[in-house]
Amino acid sequence: MRKKIVAGNWKMNKTFDEGVQLVKEIIELYTLEVKNQVYVVLAPPFIHLYKLQPLIFGMPMLEMAGQNCSNMPNGAYTGEISASMLKSVGCDYVIIGHSERRLYFNETNDWLAKKIDIALANLMQPIYCVGETLEERNNGKLYQIIEAQLSEALFHLPEEQLRHVVIAYEPVWAIGTGLTATSAQAQEMHAFIRKIIADKYGNDLAENISILYGGSVKPDNARELFEQPDIDGGLIGGAALQARGFVDIVKAMK
Ligand code: 13P
C-alpha cells in the first residue's frame, strides 16, 4: 500500500536551539491534530539529528531523515556523513539527489545510484528527488530528463529493493520561488513517473510506490495537490520551518 508521507526538508536552516523548539511545536500540534494518520518525516541538519531523535521516540508515524549521505561506506572523506552514521542516530529515511545537491555539488545520476544502494543496505528508505529545470520544461525535454533521472539511479535495483524507495518530484523552477506546479502539471508528471516504473517493474510495484510532490507547497495549495490520484504527499522546504504551517500541510494530506 502507498504510504502517505509529508516530509519537511529544513535545508541549511535553524540553529540547534531553534531546531529543538520547532520539533517541540510540531509534536504538540501533530499530537493534538493529526496523530498517526499520515507519516511525517523531519529532515533537520545532520548535527541536530542525535538530540532531536529522543523527542520523537515512541511516536510511530513521526520519523527522521538525513538530507544527504555519502556514497562511500566509511573512510577518509573529510566532511562527509555515512548512511550507517545516519541509521545509528535513528534515521529511517535519507533524501538523495535533491536538485540543490545536483546543481551546487555536481551530483550525477550515476553517483546517486551508489547513494541509493548504500542507503538501502543500511535499511533506510531513500527519498529520491527528480525534477526538471525551467529551460528543460520549456524546450520539451522534461520527460526525457525525468526518465533518465529515474532509470540511471534506480533501475539497477531489484524489485524488492525498489519497493523501499520513495520518489519526490520537485520541478526545479518551483523550489523556493513561490511558483508551484499546478495540480494538473504535477499530476501529469506523477502519472508519467508511475508509468515508467510500471513499464519496467509492473503495475503492482508502480501502484504501491509513494511519489511526493515538492516545490513551494504551502498550507493554501497543499490540499489541491494532495487530492490528485498520483500524489502521495509532499516534500516541503520553506513552509516546513514553521510548525503551524507545516502541520496545516500535514492536515491537508489526511
Ligand atoms: P520549497 O518548499 O521551499 O519550495 O522547497 C522545496 C524543496 O526543495 C523541498 O526539498
Short mmCIF file of C-alpha atoms and ligand atoms in Angstrom, two decimals:
data_model
loop_
_atom_site.label_atom_id
_atom_site.label_comp_id
_atom_site.label_asym_id
_atom_site.label_seq_id
_atom_site.Cartn_x
_atom_site.Cartn_y
_atom_site.Cartn_z
CA MET A 1 0.00 0.00 0.00
CA ARG A 2 1.20 3.51 -0.78
CA LYS A 3 2.34 5.38 2.29
CA LYS A 4 1.04 8.93 2.67
CA ILE A 5 4.06 11.00 3.66
CA VAL A 6 4.69 14.66 4.39
CA ALA A 7 8.40 15.36 4.82
CA GLY A 8 9.99 18.61 5.96
CA ASN A 9 13.40 19.38 4.47
CA TRP A 10 14.89 22.11 6.63
CA LYS A 11 17.90 22.52 4.31
CA MET A 12 20.61 24.70 5.94
CA ASN A 13 18.28 26.45 8.37
CA LYS A 14 17.80 26.58 12.17
CA THR A 15 20.41 26.68 14.90
CA PHE A 16 20.26 23.78 17.34
CA ASP A 17 18.03 25.59 19.87
CA GLU A 18 15.70 26.77 17.13
CA GLY A 19 15.50 23.21 15.83
CA VAL A 20 14.55 21.81 19.24
CA GLN A 21 11.89 24.49 19.58
CA LEU A 22 10.46 23.73 16.14
CA VAL A 23 10.29 19.98 16.77
CA LYS A 24 8.58 20.52 20.14
CA GLU A 25 5.98 22.75 18.50
CA ILE A 26 5.43 20.29 15.65
CA ILE A 27 4.99 17.39 18.12
CA GLU A 28 2.45 19.34 20.14
CA LEU A 29 0.31 20.28 17.13
CA TYR A 30 0.73 16.88 15.47
CA THR A 31 -0.35 15.08 18.64
CA LEU A 32 -3.46 17.22 19.03
CA GLU A 33 -4.50 17.39 15.41
CA VAL A 34 -3.20 14.57 13.21
CA LYS A 35 -1.55 11.87 15.28
CA ASN A 36 -1.00 8.54 13.46
CA GLN A 37 -2.85 9.38 10.25
CA VAL A 38 -0.03 10.50 7.97
CA TYR A 39 3.67 9.65 8.07
CA VAL A 40 5.59 12.78 8.98
CA VAL A 41 9.31 12.82 8.28
CA LEU A 42 11.63 15.54 9.56
CA ALA A 43 14.95 16.22 7.83
CA PRO A 44 16.90 18.68 10.00
CA PRO A 45 20.61 19.42 9.54
CA PHE A 46 22.89 16.46 10.40
CA ILE A 47 24.23 17.85 13.67
CA HIS A 48 20.71 18.20 15.12
CA LEU A 49 19.63 14.61 14.48
CA TYR A 50 21.09 12.91 17.53
CA LYS A 51 19.44 15.26 20.01
CA LEU A 52 16.12 15.55 18.16
CA GLN A 53 15.60 11.81 17.86
CA PRO A 54 14.64 11.26 21.55
CA LEU A 55 11.96 13.95 21.21
CA ILE A 56 10.07 11.89 18.62
CA PHE A 57 10.94 8.49 20.09
CA GLY A 58 7.88 6.28 20.50
CA MET A 59 5.72 8.27 18.10
CA PRO A 60 5.01 5.61 15.47
CA MET A 61 4.40 7.79 12.42
CA LEU A 62 6.89 10.55 13.16
CA GLU A 63 10.30 9.79 11.68
CA MET A 64 13.65 11.33 10.93
CA ALA A 65 15.66 11.70 7.73
CA GLY A 66 19.12 12.80 6.73
CA GLN A 67 19.26 15.41 3.97
CA ASN A 68 22.04 13.55 2.16
CA CYS A 69 24.61 10.81 2.74
CA SER A 70 27.96 9.80 1.33
CA ASN A 71 28.18 7.28 -1.48
CA MET A 72 31.02 5.58 0.39
CA PRO A 73 30.56 3.35 3.45
CA ASN A 74 33.31 4.95 5.59
CA GLY A 75 36.88 6.16 5.38
CA ALA A 76 38.93 9.24 4.59
CA TYR A 77 36.23 11.50 3.14
CA THR A 78 36.55 14.69 5.16
CA GLY A 79 33.25 16.40 5.85
CA GLU A 80 31.07 13.52 4.71
CA ILE A 81 28.39 11.66 6.69
CA SER A 82 27.77 7.98 6.02
CA ALA A 83 24.49 6.13 5.73
CA SER A 84 25.43 3.91 8.68
CA MET A 85 26.01 7.02 10.83
CA LEU A 86 22.55 8.30 9.96
CA LYS A 87 21.00 4.94 10.76
CA SER A 88 22.86 4.83 14.08
CA VAL A 89 21.21 8.07 15.24
CA GLY A 90 17.74 6.86 14.32
CA CYS A 91 17.14 7.93 10.71
CA ASP A 92 14.74 5.75 8.77
CA TYR A 93 14.94 7.88 5.62
CA VAL A 94 17.53 9.84 3.69
CA ILE A 95 16.92 12.42 0.97
CA ILE A 96 19.03 11.61 -2.09
CA GLY A 97 19.52 13.63 -5.26
CA HIS A 98 17.91 16.88 -4.20
CA SER A 99 18.25 19.38 -7.05
CA GLU A 100 20.42 21.60 -4.82
CA ARG A 101 22.88 18.69 -4.48
CA ARG A 102 22.76 18.10 -8.22
CA LEU A 103 23.23 21.79 -9.02
CA TYR A 104 25.73 23.02 -6.40
CA PHE A 105 27.62 19.79 -5.72
CA ASN A 106 27.56 18.27 -9.22
CA GLU A 107 25.86 15.07 -8.13
CA THR A 108 25.08 12.94 -11.16
CA ASN A 109 22.62 10.09 -11.62
CA ASP A 110 25.45 7.51 -11.54
CA TRP A 111 26.80 8.98 -8.33
CA LEU A 112 23.34 9.00 -6.81
CA ALA A 113 22.79 5.34 -7.73
CA LYS A 114 25.59 4.50 -5.29
CA LYS A 115 23.95 6.56 -2.55
CA ILE A 116 20.68 4.75 -3.14
CA ASP A 117 22.44 1.39 -2.75
CA ILE A 118 24.21 2.38 0.41
CA ALA A 119 21.05 3.84 1.98
CA LEU A 120 19.13 0.65 1.25
CA ALA A 121 21.98 -1.51 2.54
CA ASN A 122 21.65 0.40 5.82
CA LEU A 123 17.90 -0.20 5.95
CA MET A 124 16.89 3.38 5.29
CA GLN A 125 14.28 4.43 2.76
CA PRO A 126 15.79 6.81 0.19
CA ILE A 127 13.61 9.77 -0.75
CA TYR A 128 14.95 10.10 -4.28
CA CYS A 129 14.37 13.51 -5.88
CA VAL A 130 13.82 14.12 -9.58
CA GLY A 131 12.84 17.29 -11.40
CA GLU A 132 13.41 19.37 -14.50
CA THR A 133 14.67 22.95 -14.82
CA LEU A 134 12.50 25.61 -16.43
CA GLU A 135 14.66 25.50 -19.54
CA GLU A 136 14.21 21.74 -19.82
CA ARG A 137 10.46 22.14 -19.44
CA ASN A 138 10.27 24.93 -21.99
CA ASN A 139 12.26 23.08 -24.61
CA GLY A 140 10.19 19.94 -24.19
CA LYS A 141 12.96 17.85 -22.62
CA LEU A 142 11.21 17.31 -19.32
CA TYR A 143 10.05 13.72 -19.84
CA GLN A 144 13.45 12.67 -21.14
CA ILE A 145 15.19 14.23 -18.12
CA ILE A 146 12.87 12.64 -15.58
CA GLU A 147 13.13 9.26 -17.27
CA ALA A 148 16.95 9.44 -17.20
CA GLN A 149 16.98 10.51 -13.55
CA LEU A 150 14.81 7.51 -12.69
CA SER A 151 16.44 4.88 -14.86
CA GLU A 152 20.07 5.81 -14.24
CA ALA A 153 19.82 5.99 -10.45
CA LEU A 154 17.12 3.43 -9.66
CA PHE A 155 16.57 0.87 -12.37
CA HIS A 156 19.54 -1.29 -11.44
CA LEU A 157 17.61 -2.22 -8.28
CA PRO A 158 15.76 -5.49 -7.96
CA GLU A 159 12.04 -5.16 -7.37
CA GLU A 160 12.18 -5.96 -3.66
CA GLN A 161 14.60 -3.06 -3.13
CA LEU A 162 12.80 -0.51 -5.28
CA ARG A 163 9.73 -1.11 -3.11
CA HIS A 164 11.54 0.71 -0.29
CA VAL A 165 12.30 3.82 -2.33
CA VAL A 166 10.14 6.94 -2.09
CA ILE A 167 10.26 9.27 -5.10
CA ALA A 168 9.88 13.04 -4.84
CA TYR A 169 9.06 15.03 -7.96
CA GLU A 170 10.40 18.54 -7.41
CA PRO A 171 10.39 20.75 -10.50
CA VAL A 172 13.48 22.90 -10.03
CA TRP A 173 11.65 26.03 -11.18
CA ALA A 174 9.13 25.62 -8.36
CA ILE A 175 11.63 25.27 -5.49
CA GLY A 176 11.74 28.30 -3.23
CA THR A 177 10.33 30.50 -5.97
CA GLY A 178 6.70 30.69 -4.88
CA LEU A 179 5.84 29.25 -8.31
CA THR A 180 4.05 25.95 -7.76
CA ALA A 181 3.33 23.47 -10.48
CA THR A 182 -0.42 23.48 -11.00
CA SER A 183 -2.10 20.40 -9.61
CA ALA A 184 -2.67 19.29 -13.23
CA GLN A 185 1.03 19.69 -14.14
CA ALA A 186 2.09 17.82 -11.00
CA GLN A 187 -0.45 15.03 -11.51
CA GLU A 188 0.63 14.62 -15.12
CA MET A 189 4.26 14.14 -14.14
CA HIS A 190 3.44 11.85 -11.23
CA ALA A 191 1.36 9.67 -13.55
CA PHE A 192 4.27 9.65 -16.03
CA ILE A 193 6.69 8.56 -13.29
CA ARG A 194 4.34 5.78 -12.22
CA LYS A 195 4.02 4.64 -15.83
CA ILE A 196 7.79 4.50 -16.33
CA ILE A 197 8.03 2.34 -13.20
CA ALA A 198 5.13 0.15 -14.34
CA ASP A 199 6.75 -0.39 -17.75
CA LYS A 200 9.94 -1.56 -16.10
CA TYR A 201 8.70 -3.33 -12.95
CA GLY A 202 4.99 -3.95 -13.48
CA ASN A 203 1.80 -2.39 -12.16
CA ASP A 204 1.87 -3.86 -8.70
CA LEU A 205 5.11 -2.12 -7.73
CA ALA A 206 4.17 1.10 -9.55
CA GLU A 207 0.84 1.31 -7.75
CA ASN A 208 2.48 0.81 -4.38
CA ILE A 209 5.35 3.25 -4.58
CA SER A 210 4.89 6.64 -2.88
CA ILE A 211 5.53 9.69 -5.08
CA LEU A 212 5.72 13.02 -3.25
CA TYR A 213 5.45 16.47 -4.78
CA GLY A 214 7.81 19.28 -3.74
CA GLY A 215 8.15 22.90 -4.78
CA SER A 216 6.52 25.83 -2.98
CA VAL A 217 3.92 23.68 -1.22
CA LYS A 218 2.08 25.89 1.27
CA PRO A 219 -0.96 25.37 3.51
CA ASP A 220 -3.19 27.06 0.94
CA ASN A 221 -2.19 24.96 -2.09
CA ALA A 222 -1.46 21.63 -0.38
CA ARG A 223 -4.96 20.21 -0.41
CA GLU A 224 -5.47 20.60 -4.14
CA LEU A 225 -2.10 18.99 -4.87
CA PHE A 226 -2.64 16.13 -2.42
CA GLU A 227 -6.08 15.36 -3.84
CA GLN A 228 -4.52 14.28 -7.14
CA PRO A 229 -4.64 10.49 -7.55
CA ASP A 230 -0.90 10.02 -8.11
CA ILE A 231 0.35 12.46 -5.45
CA ASP A 232 1.02 10.64 -2.18
CA GLY A 233 2.33 13.51 -0.11
CA GLY A 234 4.82 16.33 -0.13
CA LEU A 235 8.45 17.27 0.38
CA ILE A 236 8.27 20.67 1.96
CA GLY A 237 11.06 23.25 2.18
CA GLY A 238 10.34 26.80 3.34
CA ALA A 239 6.93 26.02 4.83
CA ALA A 240 8.46 23.26 6.99
CA LEU A 241 10.36 25.85 9.04
CA GLN A 242 7.30 26.97 10.94
CA ALA A 243 5.23 24.48 12.98
CA ARG A 244 1.75 25.87 12.37
CA GLY A 245 2.12 25.98 8.58
CA PHE A 246 3.85 22.62 8.40
CA VAL A 247 1.19 20.83 10.45
CA ASP A 248 -1.51 22.50 8.36
CA ILE A 249 0.13 20.95 5.29
CA VAL A 250 0.16 17.57 7.06
CA LYS A 251 -3.55 18.05 7.82
CA ALA A 252 -4.22 18.68 4.15
CA MET A 253 -2.92 15.17 3.46
CA LYS A 254 -5.03 13.26 5.95
P1 13P B 1 10.24 24.90 -1.06
O1 13P B 1 9.05 24.25 -0.41
O2 13P B 1 10.89 25.96 -0.22
O3 13P B 1 9.93 25.36 -2.45
O4 13P B 1 11.37 23.75 -1.21
C1 13P B 1 11.01 22.53 -1.73
C2 13P B 1 12.14 21.61 -1.55
O5 13P B 1 13.19 21.79 -2.16
C3 13P B 1 12.00 20.51 -0.59
O6 13P B 1 13.04 19.60 -0.69
#
